[in-house]
């Protein structure tokens, strides 16, 4: 299957149907070359992409003809530069994707910038990652709440099937600090109002 560059087309579907806009960071095959390659950028010149071998170390840079680039049937859904979160509802921290490569399964190098400016790098299975936008992170509610001796937070989930829902935590609660009602392990609230109600219930126990 040979891909052609087409502007204005929608993002390619998961099926390797052929057409679709190629984007930097995608992992592709190059006809006649061994291994898998990351698209680093178009050029130099027309009809050519600069590619690097899709692995962690000893990456080789090369120029590949556009007509030789082949989309992978199981291409990873994240690419270099994506903002990602581990896909579980309690996750609050996002990281930026670096190299993506196959290590049995697809894995991504992720970088977190710590509050003091240092960068923390770690690796994660791509299956566990969800791409998010800076706007999603900014919009997520993170409220400090306090009443009497209770010190807590109301936190909105950004990813997973709980995205948009709220959990309430307090330092006085055991484990991860989640406040629960009705004997559930974690009580998720559908709205900020119901989360505040749960907090009020908690501080009046
Ligand atoms: Zn408490």
PDB file of C-alpha atoms and ligand atoms in Angstrom:
ATOM      1  CA  UNK A   1       0.000   0.000   0.000  1.00  0.00           C
ATOM      2  CA  UNK A   2       1.408   3.355  -0.998  1.00  0.00           C
ATOM      3  CA  UNK A   3       0.291   6.548   0.633  1.00  0.00           C
ATOM      4  CA  UNK A   4      -0.099   9.868  -1.011  1.00  0.00           C
ATOM      5  CA  UNK A   5      -0.126  13.236   0.669  1.00  0.00           C
ATOM      6  CA  UNK A   6      -3.526  14.818   0.520  1.00  0.00           C
ATOM      7  CA  UNK A   7      -4.331  18.111   2.145  1.00  0.00           C
ATOM      8  CA  UNK A   8      -7.596  18.783   3.848  1.00  0.00           C
ATOM      9  CA  UNK A   9      -8.503  15.123   4.313  1.00  0.00           C
ATOM     10  CA  UNK A  10      -9.867  13.910   7.616  1.00  0.00           C
ATOM     11  CA  UNK A  11      -7.585  11.942   9.890  1.00  0.00           C
ATOM     12  CA  UNK A  12      -7.056   8.471   8.483  1.00  0.00           C
ATOM     13  CA  UNK A  13      -9.267   5.760   9.955  1.00  0.00           C
ATOM     14  CA  UNK A  14      -7.776   2.878  11.890  1.00  0.00           C
ATOM     15  CA  UNK A  15      -8.109   0.654   8.887  1.00  0.00           C
ATOM     16  CA  UNK A  16      -5.090   1.012   6.672  1.00  0.00           C
ATOM     17  CA  UNK A  17      -7.082   2.259   3.755  1.00  0.00           C
ATOM     18  CA  UNK A  18      -4.228   4.088   2.105  1.00  0.00           C
ATOM     19  CA  UNK A  19      -5.061   7.745   1.904  1.00  0.00           C
ATOM     20  CA  UNK A  20      -4.558  10.156   4.728  1.00  0.00           C
ATOM     21  CA  UNK A  21      -2.447  13.084   5.749  1.00  0.00           C
ATOM     22  CA  UNK A  22       0.952  12.083   7.003  1.00  0.00           C
ATOM     23  CA  UNK A  23       1.986  13.863  10.145  1.00  0.00           C
ATOM     24  CA  UNK A  24       5.275  14.247  11.958  1.00  0.00           C
ATOM     25  CA  UNK A  25       5.604  11.669  14.726  1.00  0.00           C
ATOM     26  CA  UNK A  26       3.723   8.907  12.915  1.00  0.00           C
ATOM     27  CA  UNK A  27       5.401   5.530  12.784  1.00  0.00           C
ATOM     28  CA  UNK A  28       5.442   3.987   9.320  1.00  0.00           C
ATOM     29  CA  UNK A  29       7.143   1.319   7.276  1.00  0.00           C
ATOM     30  CA  UNK A  30       9.362   2.280   4.366  1.00  0.00           C
ATOM     31  CA  UNK A  31       9.102   0.014   1.377  1.00  0.00           C
ATOM     32  CA  UNK A  32      12.270  -2.031   1.016  1.00  0.00           C
ATOM     33  CA  UNK A  33      13.763  -0.904   4.329  1.00  0.00           C
ATOM     34  CA  UNK A  34      13.891  -3.059   7.456  1.00  0.00           C
ATOM     35  CA  UNK A  35      12.288  -1.921  10.674  1.00  0.00           C
ATOM     36  CA  UNK A  36       9.852   0.867  11.471  1.00  0.00           C
ATOM     37  CA  UNK A  37      10.412   4.564  11.035  1.00  0.00           C
ATOM     38  CA  UNK A  38       9.243   7.757  12.648  1.00  0.00           C
ATOM     39  CA  UNK A  39       8.280  10.651  10.401  1.00  0.00           C
ATOM     40  CA  UNK A  40      10.364  13.570  11.667  1.00  0.00           C
ATOM     41  CA  UNK A  41       9.233  16.143   9.137  1.00  0.00           C
ATOM     42  CA  UNK A  42       8.586  16.708   5.440  1.00  0.00           C
ATOM     43  CA  UNK A  43      11.549  17.468   3.195  1.00  0.00           C
ATOM     44  CA  UNK A  44      14.168  18.384   2.372  1.00  0.00           C
ATOM     45  CA  UNK A  45      12.562  19.130  -0.953  1.00  0.00           C
ATOM     46  CA  UNK A  46       9.263  17.885  -2.363  1.00  0.00           C
ATOM     47  CA  UNK A  47       8.135  14.260  -2.219  1.00  0.00           C
ATOM     48  CA  UNK A  48      10.523  13.378   0.595  1.00  0.00           C
ATOM     49  CA  UNK A  49      10.210  12.883   4.352  1.00  0.00           C
ATOM     50  CA  UNK A  50      13.007  12.851   6.871  1.00  0.00           C
ATOM     51  CA  UNK A  51      12.593   9.721   8.984  1.00  0.00           C
ATOM     52  CA  UNK A  52      14.358   8.163  11.974  1.00  0.00           C
ATOM     53  CA  UNK A  53      14.409   4.534  12.970  1.00  0.00           C
ATOM     54  CA  UNK A  54      11.639   4.056  15.540  1.00  0.00           C
ATOM     55  CA  UNK A  55      13.638   2.840  18.495  1.00  0.00           C
ATOM     56  CA  UNK A  56      14.957   4.199  21.748  1.00  0.00           C
ATOM     57  CA  UNK A  57      18.650   4.310  20.928  1.00  0.00           C
ATOM     58  CA  UNK A  58      20.977   4.307  17.940  1.00  0.00           C
ATOM     59  CA  UNK A  59      18.391   6.003  15.819  1.00  0.00           C
ATOM     60  CA  UNK A  60      19.366   6.404  12.192  1.00  0.00           C
ATOM     61  CA  UNK A  61      18.205   9.449  10.250  1.00  0.00           C
ATOM     62  CA  UNK A  62      17.377   9.075   6.573  1.00  0.00           C
ATOM     63  CA  UNK A  63      15.330  10.542   3.754  1.00  0.00           C
ATOM     64  CA  UNK A  64      12.512   8.433   2.353  1.00  0.00           C
ATOM     65  CA  UNK A  65      10.429   9.015  -0.745  1.00  0.00           C
ATOM     66  CA  UNK A  66       6.820   9.818   0.040  1.00  0.00           C
ATOM     67  CA  UNK A  67       5.767   7.060  -2.353  1.00  0.00           C
ATOM     68  CA  UNK A  68       7.673   4.493  -0.269  1.00  0.00           C
ATOM     69  CA  UNK A  69       5.961   5.322   3.042  1.00  0.00           C
ATOM     70  CA  UNK A  70       3.478   2.713   4.195  1.00  0.00           C
ATOM     71  CA  UNK A  71       1.048   3.125   7.054  1.00  0.00           C
ATOM     72  CA  UNK A  72       1.140   0.374   9.677  1.00  0.00           C
ATOM     73  CA  UNK A  73      -2.008  -1.642  10.302  1.00  0.00           C
ATOM     74  CA  UNK A  74      -1.411  -1.410  14.057  1.00  0.00           C
ATOM     75  CA  UNK A  75       0.072   2.078  14.190  1.00  0.00           C
ATOM     76  CA  UNK A  76       0.153   3.557  17.710  1.00  0.00           C
ATOM     77  CA  UNK A  77      -2.464   6.213  18.498  1.00  0.00           C
ATOM     78  CA  UNK A  78       0.024   8.559  20.149  1.00  0.00           C
ATOM     79  CA  UNK A  79       2.926  10.338  18.548  1.00  0.00           C
ATOM     80  CA  UNK A  80       5.810  12.596  19.476  1.00  0.00           C
ATOM     81  CA  UNK A  81       4.648  15.880  20.948  1.00  0.00           C
ATOM     82  CA  UNK A  82       1.242  14.604  22.080  1.00  0.00           C
ATOM     83  CA  UNK A  83       0.087  15.512  25.555  1.00  0.00           C
ATOM     84  CA  UNK A  84      -1.020  12.274  27.234  1.00  0.00           C
ATOM     85  CA  UNK A  85      -2.405  10.985  30.498  1.00  0.00           C
ATOM     86  CA  UNK A  86      -2.517   7.451  31.804  1.00  0.00           C
ATOM     87  CA  UNK A  87      -6.078   6.376  31.217  1.00  0.00           C
ATOM     88  CA  UNK A  88      -7.471   6.040  34.702  1.00  0.00           C
ATOM     89  CA  UNK A  89      -9.822   8.528  36.306  1.00  0.00           C
ATOM     90  CA  UNK A  90      -7.622   9.499  39.267  1.00  0.00           C
ATOM     91  CA  UNK A  91      -4.744  10.528  37.008  1.00  0.00           C
ATOM     92  CA  UNK A  92      -4.085  14.260  37.230  1.00  0.00           C
ATOM     93  CA  UNK A  93      -0.703  14.595  35.585  1.00  0.00           C
ATOM     94  CA  UNK A  94      -0.037  14.876  31.884  1.00  0.00           C
ATOM     95  CA  UNK A  95       3.212  14.194  30.044  1.00  0.00           C
ATOM     96  CA  UNK A  96       4.629  14.941  26.618  1.00  0.00           C
ATOM     97  CA  UNK A  97       5.366  12.018  24.302  1.00  0.00           C
ATOM     98  CA  UNK A  98       8.870  11.603  22.922  1.00  0.00           C
ATOM     99  CA  UNK A  99      10.045   8.536  21.039  1.00  0.00           C
ATOM    100  CA  UNK A 100       7.465   5.844  20.269  1.00  0.00           C
ATOM    101  CA  UNK A 101       8.669   2.370  19.412  1.00  0.00           C
ATOM    102  CA  UNK A 102       7.823  -1.290  19.633  1.00  0.00           C
ATOM    103  CA  UNK A 103       9.017  -3.222  22.650  1.00  0.00           C
ATOM    104  CA  UNK A 104       6.790  -6.274  22.332  1.00  0.00           C
ATOM    105  CA  UNK A 105       3.960  -3.760  22.392  1.00  0.00           C
ATOM    106  CA  UNK A 106       4.028  -0.077  21.487  1.00  0.00           C
ATOM    107  CA  UNK A 107       5.668   2.018  24.172  1.00  0.00           C
ATOM    108  CA  UNK A 108       6.255   5.745  24.494  1.00  0.00           C
ATOM    109  CA  UNK A 109       8.877   7.778  26.289  1.00  0.00           C
ATOM    110  CA  UNK A 110       7.078  10.446  28.318  1.00  0.00           C
ATOM    111  CA  UNK A 111       8.459  13.630  29.878  1.00  0.00           C
ATOM    112  CA  UNK A 112       6.995  15.377  32.877  1.00  0.00           C
ATOM    113  CA  UNK A 113       8.220  18.808  33.790  1.00  0.00           C
ATOM    114  CA  UNK A 114       8.409  18.992  37.560  1.00  0.00           C
ATOM    115  CA  UNK A 115       7.428  22.191  39.399  1.00  0.00           C
ATOM    116  CA  UNK A 116      11.126  22.992  39.925  1.00  0.00           C
ATOM    117  CA  UNK A 117      11.768  22.798  36.189  1.00  0.00           C
ATOM    118  CA  UNK A 118      13.515  19.429  36.121  1.00  0.00           C
ATOM    119  CA  UNK A 119      12.291  16.959  33.548  1.00  0.00           C
ATOM    120  CA  UNK A 120      11.321  13.458  34.598  1.00  0.00           C
ATOM    121  CA  UNK A 121      11.343  10.824  31.869  1.00  0.00           C
ATOM    122  CA  UNK A 122       9.545   7.537  32.014  1.00  0.00           C
ATOM    123  CA  UNK A 123       8.251   4.914  29.632  1.00  0.00           C
ATOM    124  CA  UNK A 124       4.727   3.642  29.313  1.00  0.00           C
ATOM    125  CA  UNK A 125       2.704   1.229  27.225  1.00  0.00           C
ATOM    126  CA  UNK A 126       0.832   3.214  24.603  1.00  0.00           C
ATOM    127  CA  UNK A 127      -2.314   1.195  25.396  1.00  0.00           C
ATOM    128  CA  UNK A 128      -2.499   2.933  28.758  1.00  0.00           C
ATOM    129  CA  UNK A 129      -2.278   6.458  27.344  1.00  0.00           C
ATOM    130  CA  UNK A 130      -4.977   8.855  26.313  1.00  0.00           C
ATOM    131  CA  UNK A 131      -4.244  11.996  24.305  1.00  0.00           C
ATOM    132  CA  UNK A 132      -5.502  15.186  25.942  1.00  0.00           C
ATOM    133  CA  UNK A 133      -5.405  18.885  25.099  1.00  0.00           C
ATOM    134  CA  UNK A 134      -3.964  21.700  27.242  1.00  0.00           C
ATOM    135  CA  UNK A 135      -7.496  23.112  27.328  1.00  0.00           C
ATOM    136  CA  UNK A 136      -8.839  19.897  28.877  1.00  0.00           C
ATOM    137  CA  UNK A 137      -6.221  20.129  31.615  1.00  0.00           C
ATOM    138  CA  UNK A 138      -6.869  23.802  32.266  1.00  0.00           C
ATOM    139  CA  UNK A 139     -10.612  23.243  32.383  1.00  0.00           C
ATOM    140  CA  UNK A 140     -10.438  20.366  34.879  1.00  0.00           C
ATOM    141  CA  UNK A 141     -11.643  21.405  38.323  1.00  0.00           C
ATOM    142  CA  UNK A 142      -9.096  21.092  41.132  1.00  0.00           C
ATOM    143  CA  UNK A 143     -10.429  22.704  44.269  1.00  0.00           C
ATOM    144  CA  UNK A 144      -8.849  22.891  47.688  1.00  0.00           C
ATOM    145  CA  UNK A 145     -11.511  22.612  50.375  1.00  0.00           C
ATOM    146  CA  UNK A 146     -11.222  22.949  54.134  1.00  0.00           C
ATOM    147  CA  UNK A 147     -13.620  22.795  57.051  1.00  0.00           C
ATOM    148  CA  UNK A 148     -12.574  22.517  60.691  1.00  0.00           C
ATOM    149  CA  UNK A 149      -9.773  19.975  60.775  1.00  0.00           C
ATOM    150  CA  UNK A 150     -10.695  18.568  57.357  1.00  0.00           C
ATOM    151  CA  UNK A 151      -8.354  19.408  54.470  1.00  0.00           C
ATOM    152  CA  UNK A 152      -9.472  18.067  51.122  1.00  0.00           C
ATOM    153  CA  UNK A 153      -9.781  18.500  47.408  1.00  0.00           C
ATOM    154  CA  UNK A 154     -12.470  18.162  44.791  1.00  0.00           C
ATOM    155  CA  UNK A 155     -10.912  16.834  41.597  1.00  0.00           C
ATOM    156  CA  UNK A 156     -12.446  16.336  38.172  1.00  0.00           C
ATOM    157  CA  UNK A 157     -11.391  13.359  36.058  1.00  0.00           C
ATOM    158  CA  UNK A 158      -9.890  14.291  32.683  1.00  0.00           C
ATOM    159  CA  UNK A 159      -9.646  10.848  31.079  1.00  0.00           C
ATOM    160  CA  UNK A 160     -11.248   7.401  31.105  1.00  0.00           C
ATOM    161  CA  UNK A 161     -14.962   6.663  31.152  1.00  0.00           C
ATOM    162  CA  UNK A 162     -15.159   8.895  34.274  1.00  0.00           C
ATOM    163  CA  UNK A 163     -13.990  12.002  32.408  1.00  0.00           C
ATOM    164  CA  UNK A 164     -15.920  15.020  33.630  1.00  0.00           C
ATOM    165  CA  UNK A 165     -16.945  13.399  36.919  1.00  0.00           C
ATOM    166  CA  UNK A 166     -15.704  14.469  40.343  1.00  0.00           C
ATOM    167  CA  UNK A 167     -14.173  12.744  43.306  1.00  0.00           C
ATOM    168  CA  UNK A 168     -13.683  14.197  46.742  1.00  0.00           C
ATOM    169  CA  UNK A 169     -10.655  13.432  48.866  1.00  0.00           C
ATOM    170  CA  UNK A 170      -9.777  14.367  52.436  1.00  0.00           C
ATOM    171  CA  UNK A 171      -6.603  13.882  54.398  1.00  0.00           C
ATOM    172  CA  UNK A 172      -8.577  12.199  57.164  1.00  0.00           C
ATOM    173  CA  UNK A 173      -9.835   9.420  54.857  1.00  0.00           C
ATOM    174  CA  UNK A 174      -7.827   6.198  54.628  1.00  0.00           C
ATOM    175  CA  UNK A 175      -5.806   5.081  51.616  1.00  0.00           C
ATOM    176  CA  UNK A 176      -5.946   7.478  48.722  1.00  0.00           C
ATOM    177  CA  UNK A 177      -8.201   9.717  50.782  1.00  0.00           C
ATOM    178  CA  UNK A 178     -11.376   9.235  48.802  1.00  0.00           C
ATOM    179  CA  UNK A 179     -14.545  10.073  50.619  1.00  0.00           C
ATOM    180  CA  UNK A 180     -17.146   7.377  50.141  1.00  0.00           C
ATOM    181  CA  UNK A 181     -20.772   6.952  50.834  1.00  0.00           C
ATOM    182  CA  UNK A 182     -22.988   3.891  50.551  1.00  0.00           C
ATOM    183  CA  UNK A 183     -20.032   1.554  51.145  1.00  0.00           C
ATOM    184  CA  UNK A 184     -18.583   2.072  47.691  1.00  0.00           C
ATOM    185  CA  UNK A 185     -14.852   2.124  47.188  1.00  0.00           C
ATOM    186  CA  UNK A 186     -14.924   5.464  45.420  1.00  0.00           C
ATOM    187  CA  UNK A 187     -17.915   7.705  45.103  1.00  0.00           C
ATOM    188  CA  UNK A 188     -17.916   9.570  41.798  1.00  0.00           C
ATOM    189  CA  UNK A 189     -20.065  12.652  41.595  1.00  0.00           C
ATOM    190  CA  UNK A 190     -21.663  13.661  38.307  1.00  0.00           C
ATOM    191  CA  UNK A 191     -21.503  17.385  39.047  1.00  0.00           C
ATOM    192  CA  UNK A 192     -19.538  19.910  41.088  1.00  0.00           C
ATOM    193  CA  UNK A 193     -22.663  20.555  43.127  1.00  0.00           C
ATOM    194  CA  UNK A 194     -23.002  16.914  44.087  1.00  0.00           C
ATOM    195  CA  UNK A 195     -19.284  16.824  44.909  1.00  0.00           C
ATOM    196  CA  UNK A 196     -19.730  19.787  47.242  1.00  0.00           C
ATOM    197  CA  UNK A 197     -22.717  17.998  48.811  1.00  0.00           C
ATOM    198  CA  UNK A 198     -20.517  14.948  49.428  1.00  0.00           C
ATOM    199  CA  UNK A 199     -17.878  17.170  51.019  1.00  0.00           C
ATOM    200  CA  UNK A 200     -20.517  18.768  53.252  1.00  0.00           C
ATOM    201  CA  UNK A 201     -21.800  15.333  54.233  1.00  0.00           C
ATOM    202  CA  UNK A 202     -18.254  14.260  55.065  1.00  0.00           C
ATOM    203  CA  UNK A 203     -17.366  17.210  57.281  1.00  0.00           C
ATOM    204  CA  UNK A 204     -20.587  16.777  59.243  1.00  0.00           C
ATOM    205  CA  UNK A 205     -19.971  13.117  60.041  1.00  0.00           C
TER     206      UNK A 205
HETATM  207 ZN1  LIG B   1     -12.018  14.680  56.386  1.00  0.00          ZN
END
